[in-house]
Amino acid sequence: MSDEYPGTPPSSDAPIDPEPPIAAPRSRTPAIIFAFVLAGLALGGGWFAFHLTPRTPSGGNATAAAPDSLVPDSVQIIRPRPRNTPPAAITAADLPGFDTASLTPGQLRWLYHKSHLEECGCGCGWNVAECRINDPNCPKSPGRAKEMVAEAKQQKL
């Protein structure tokens, strides 16, 4: 007789490896929900950034919100030129308050940029070009404007 029980497989020297457990398939639902949330946040942020504009009271009039005591009778607001302005487009009319009669177009362009970069020394917070227009009683900008014109005449442009 043999040492084996009936119904057992014949013995061999190699051990029998157990079968790997069968893993349940993972659900894709959390990944899909995360993708939709992420897409919604991106679209919402894009919409918000596109529609983010400053609001002015009463139909676009920026001075309507200021009290009448703070708004002078005559104010000229200077808006900067777009950066893509061609160099030849700057004329003497762009620099009111400056004596630009004898300047070349290159010197005029240099003066325009210099006067818009340098801050006026009177404490108004404007650059020299803005102060020449907005504050006719400024004690410092007329003298600085004459100095800048003299500097522009020395430029070899």
mmCIF file of C-alpha atoms in Angstrom:
data_model
loop_
_atom_site.group_PDB
_atom_site.id
_atom_site.type_symbol
_atom_site.label_atom_id
_atom_site.label_comp_id
_atom_site.label_asym_id
_atom_site.label_seq_id
_atom_site.Cartn_x
_atom_site.Cartn_y
_atom_site.Cartn_z
ATOM 1 C CA MET A 1 0.000 0.000 0.000
ATOM 2 C CA SER A 2 1.033 3.636 -0.443
ATOM 3 C CA ASP A 3 1.214 6.543 1.970
ATOM 4 C CA GLU A 4 -0.999 8.651 -0.160
ATOM 5 C CA TYR A 5 -4.621 9.153 0.428
ATOM 6 C CA PRO A 6 -7.049 8.482 -2.287
ATOM 7 C CA GLY A 7 -7.909 11.568 -4.336
ATOM 8 C CA THR A 8 -4.686 13.436 -3.627
ATOM 9 C CA PRO A 9 -2.517 14.421 -6.500
ATOM 10 C CA PRO A 10 0.651 12.485 -6.970
ATOM 11 C CA SER A 11 3.440 14.038 -4.976
ATOM 12 C CA SER A 12 6.267 15.808 -6.662
ATOM 13 C CA ASP A 13 9.322 17.533 -5.349
ATOM 14 C CA ALA A 14 8.192 21.017 -6.485
ATOM 15 C CA PRO A 15 5.905 22.907 -4.126
ATOM 16 C CA ILE A 16 2.558 23.971 -5.435
ATOM 17 C CA ASP A 17 2.199 27.753 -5.850
ATOM 18 C CA PRO A 18 -1.080 29.184 -4.707
ATOM 19 C CA GLU A 19 -3.129 31.016 -7.336
ATOM 20 C CA PRO A 20 -2.928 34.809 -7.159
ATOM 21 C CA PRO A 21 -6.034 36.423 -5.742
ATOM 22 C CA ILE A 22 -8.383 37.917 -8.276
ATOM 23 C CA ALA A 23 -8.573 41.716 -7.780
ATOM 24 C CA ALA A 24 -11.894 43.373 -8.175
ATOM 25 C CA PRO A 25 -11.931 45.910 -11.029
ATOM 26 C CA ARG A 26 -11.594 49.542 -9.808
ATOM 27 C CA SER A 27 -14.338 51.962 -10.590
ATOM 28 C CA ARG A 28 -13.534 54.866 -12.910
ATOM 29 C CA THR A 29 -16.214 57.071 -11.385
ATOM 30 C CA PRO A 30 -13.895 59.066 -9.032
ATOM 31 C CA ALA A 31 -11.479 59.794 -11.877
ATOM 32 C CA ILE A 32 -14.297 60.963 -14.144
ATOM 33 C CA ILE A 33 -15.764 63.189 -11.427
ATOM 34 C CA PHE A 34 -12.308 64.672 -10.717
ATOM 35 C CA ALA A 35 -11.819 65.399 -14.437
ATOM 36 C CA PHE A 36 -15.180 67.201 -14.651
ATOM 37 C CA VAL A 37 -14.469 69.248 -11.508
ATOM 38 C CA LEU A 38 -11.032 70.220 -12.829
ATOM 39 C CA ALA A 39 -12.468 71.192 -16.224
ATOM 40 C CA GLY A 40 -15.206 73.214 -14.524
ATOM 41 C CA LEU A 41 -12.679 75.091 -12.404
ATOM 42 C CA ALA A 42 -10.557 75.855 -15.460
ATOM 43 C CA LEU A 43 -13.531 77.093 -17.469
ATOM 44 C CA GLY A 44 -14.873 79.120 -14.553
ATOM 45 C CA GLY A 45 -11.475 80.724 -13.956
ATOM 46 C CA GLY A 46 -11.164 81.567 -17.641
ATOM 47 C CA TRP A 47 -14.623 83.106 -17.724
ATOM 48 C CA PHE A 48 -13.873 85.140 -14.590
ATOM 49 C CA ALA A 49 -10.570 86.430 -15.969
ATOM 50 C CA PHE A 50 -12.179 87.333 -19.316
ATOM 51 C CA HIS A 51 -15.041 89.237 -17.695
ATOM 52 C CA LEU A 52 -12.942 90.956 -15.038
ATOM 53 C CA THR A 53 -13.200 94.662 -15.889
ATOM 54 C CA PRO A 54 -13.275 97.717 -13.675
ATOM 55 C CA ARG A 55 -16.704 99.176 -13.175
ATOM 56 C CA THR A 56 -17.336 102.884 -13.366
ATOM 57 C CA PRO A 57 -20.445 104.411 -11.846
ATOM 58 C CA SER A 58 -23.214 106.055 -13.869
ATOM 59 C CA GLY A 59 -22.544 104.935 -17.386
ATOM 60 C CA GLY A 60 -18.767 105.141 -17.639
ATOM 61 C CA ASN A 61 -18.238 108.627 -16.254
ATOM 62 C CA ALA A 62 -15.292 108.162 -13.881
ATOM 63 C CA THR A 63 -15.638 111.632 -12.361
ATOM 64 C CA ALA A 64 -19.265 111.035 -11.359
ATOM 65 C CA ALA A 65 -18.235 109.180 -8.214
ATOM 66 C CA ALA A 66 -15.971 111.989 -6.984
ATOM 67 C CA PRO A 67 -17.527 114.830 -5.015
ATOM 68 C CA ASP A 68 -17.827 118.122 -6.864
ATOM 69 C CA SER A 69 -15.456 119.824 -4.434
ATOM 70 C CA LEU A 70 -12.605 117.532 -5.521
ATOM 71 C CA VAL A 71 -13.092 117.890 -9.289
ATOM 72 C CA PRO A 72 -11.515 121.071 -10.713
ATOM 73 C CA ASP A 73 -13.325 123.066 -13.380
ATOM 74 C CA SER A 74 -10.949 122.101 -16.177
ATOM 75 C CA VAL A 75 -9.046 118.841 -16.111
ATOM 76 C CA GLN A 76 -7.368 117.209 -19.041
ATOM 77 C CA ILE A 77 -6.697 113.531 -18.536
ATOM 78 C CA ILE A 78 -3.683 112.189 -20.420
ATOM 79 C CA ARG A 79 -3.984 108.669 -21.650
ATOM 80 C CA PRO A 80 -0.715 106.974 -22.638
ATOM 81 C CA ARG A 81 -0.210 106.112 -26.267
ATOM 82 C CA PRO A 82 -0.404 102.470 -27.215
ATOM 83 C CA ARG A 83 3.010 100.788 -27.235
ATOM 84 C CA ASN A 84 2.748 99.940 -30.914
ATOM 85 C CA THR A 85 2.687 103.605 -31.989
ATOM 86 C CA PRO A 86 4.964 104.085 -34.980
ATOM 87 C CA PRO A 87 7.907 106.400 -34.196
ATOM 88 C CA ALA A 88 7.002 108.965 -36.835
ATOM 89 C CA ALA A 89 3.524 109.459 -35.358
ATOM 90 C CA ILE A 90 4.794 111.635 -32.450
ATOM 91 C CA THR A 91 4.369 115.332 -33.248
ATOM 92 C CA ALA A 92 4.757 118.618 -31.374
ATOM 93 C CA ALA A 93 1.038 118.424 -30.546
ATOM 94 C CA ASP A 94 1.809 115.400 -28.361
ATOM 95 C CA LEU A 95 3.932 117.602 -26.077
ATOM 96 C CA PRO A 96 1.939 120.722 -25.198
ATOM 97 C CA GLY A 97 3.880 123.060 -22.950
ATOM 98 C CA PHE A 98 7.229 122.207 -24.589
ATOM 99 C CA ASP A 99 8.976 124.438 -27.150
ATOM 100 C CA THR A 100 9.598 121.814 -29.822
ATOM 101 C CA ALA A 101 9.864 124.055 -32.893
ATOM 102 C CA SER A 102 13.499 123.256 -33.753
ATOM 103 C CA LEU A 103 13.547 119.539 -32.955
ATOM 104 C CA THR A 104 13.973 116.736 -35.481
ATOM 105 C CA PRO A 105 11.518 113.810 -35.428
ATOM 106 C CA GLY A 106 14.094 111.645 -33.619
ATOM 107 C CA GLN A 107 14.748 114.342 -31.014
ATOM 108 C CA LEU A 108 10.999 114.839 -30.613
ATOM 109 C CA ARG A 109 10.557 111.106 -30.027
ATOM 110 C CA TRP A 110 13.391 111.157 -27.446
ATOM 111 C CA LEU A 111 11.812 114.151 -25.684
ATOM 112 C CA TYR A 112 8.388 112.492 -25.672
ATOM 113 C CA HIS A 113 9.685 109.351 -23.989
ATOM 114 C CA LYS A 114 11.968 111.223 -21.567
ATOM 115 C CA SER A 115 9.158 113.550 -20.458
ATOM 116 C CA HIS A 116 6.819 110.607 -19.882
ATOM 117 C CA LEU A 117 9.403 108.640 -17.891
ATOM 118 C CA GLU A 118 10.656 111.349 -15.544
ATOM 119 C CA GLU A 119 8.509 112.239 -12.558
ATOM 120 C CA CYS A 120 7.815 115.918 -11.895
ATOM 121 C CA GLY A 121 9.580 117.214 -8.803
ATOM 122 C CA CYS A 122 6.677 119.262 -7.433
ATOM 123 C CA GLY A 123 5.089 116.348 -5.579
ATOM 124 C CA CYS A 124 2.021 115.954 -7.799
ATOM 125 C CA GLY A 125 2.861 112.337 -8.710
ATOM 126 C CA TRP A 126 2.622 112.961 -12.478
ATOM 127 C CA ASN A 127 5.411 112.765 -14.979
ATOM 128 C CA VAL A 128 6.720 116.028 -16.475
ATOM 129 C CA ALA A 129 4.517 115.831 -19.593
ATOM 130 C CA GLU A 130 1.334 115.234 -17.579
ATOM 131 C CA CYS A 131 2.198 117.990 -15.100
ATOM 132 C CA ARG A 132 2.738 120.510 -17.936
ATOM 133 C CA ILE A 133 -0.815 119.827 -19.106
ATOM 134 C CA ASN A 134 -2.694 119.157 -15.881
ATOM 135 C CA ASP A 135 -1.057 121.738 -13.607
ATOM 136 C CA PRO A 136 -0.373 125.053 -15.380
ATOM 137 C CA ASN A 137 0.639 126.659 -12.055
ATOM 138 C CA CYS A 138 3.352 124.075 -11.293
ATOM 139 C CA PRO A 139 6.534 125.784 -10.067
ATOM 140 C CA LYS A 140 8.921 123.058 -11.323
ATOM 141 C CA SER A 141 7.685 121.586 -14.603
ATOM 142 C CA PRO A 142 8.185 124.686 -16.844
ATOM 143 C CA GLY A 143 11.874 124.878 -15.940
ATOM 144 C CA ARG A 144 12.321 121.119 -16.292
ATOM 145 C CA ALA A 145 10.567 121.211 -19.677
ATOM 146 C CA LYS A 146 13.076 123.827 -20.933
ATOM 147 C CA GLU A 147 15.958 121.698 -19.646
ATOM 148 C CA MET A 148 14.576 118.623 -21.397
ATOM 149 C CA VAL A 149 14.207 120.507 -24.700
ATOM 150 C CA ALA A 150 17.848 121.608 -24.399
ATOM 151 C CA GLU A 151 18.868 117.993 -23.726
ATOM 152 C CA ALA A 152 16.832 116.832 -26.724
ATOM 153 C CA LYS A 153 18.612 119.343 -28.995
ATOM 154 C CA GLN A 154 21.939 117.741 -28.020
ATOM 155 C CA GLN A 155 20.750 114.271 -29.093
ATOM 156 C CA LYS A 156 22.093 113.075 -32.454
ATOM 157 C CA LEU A 157 18.978 111.288 -33.650
#
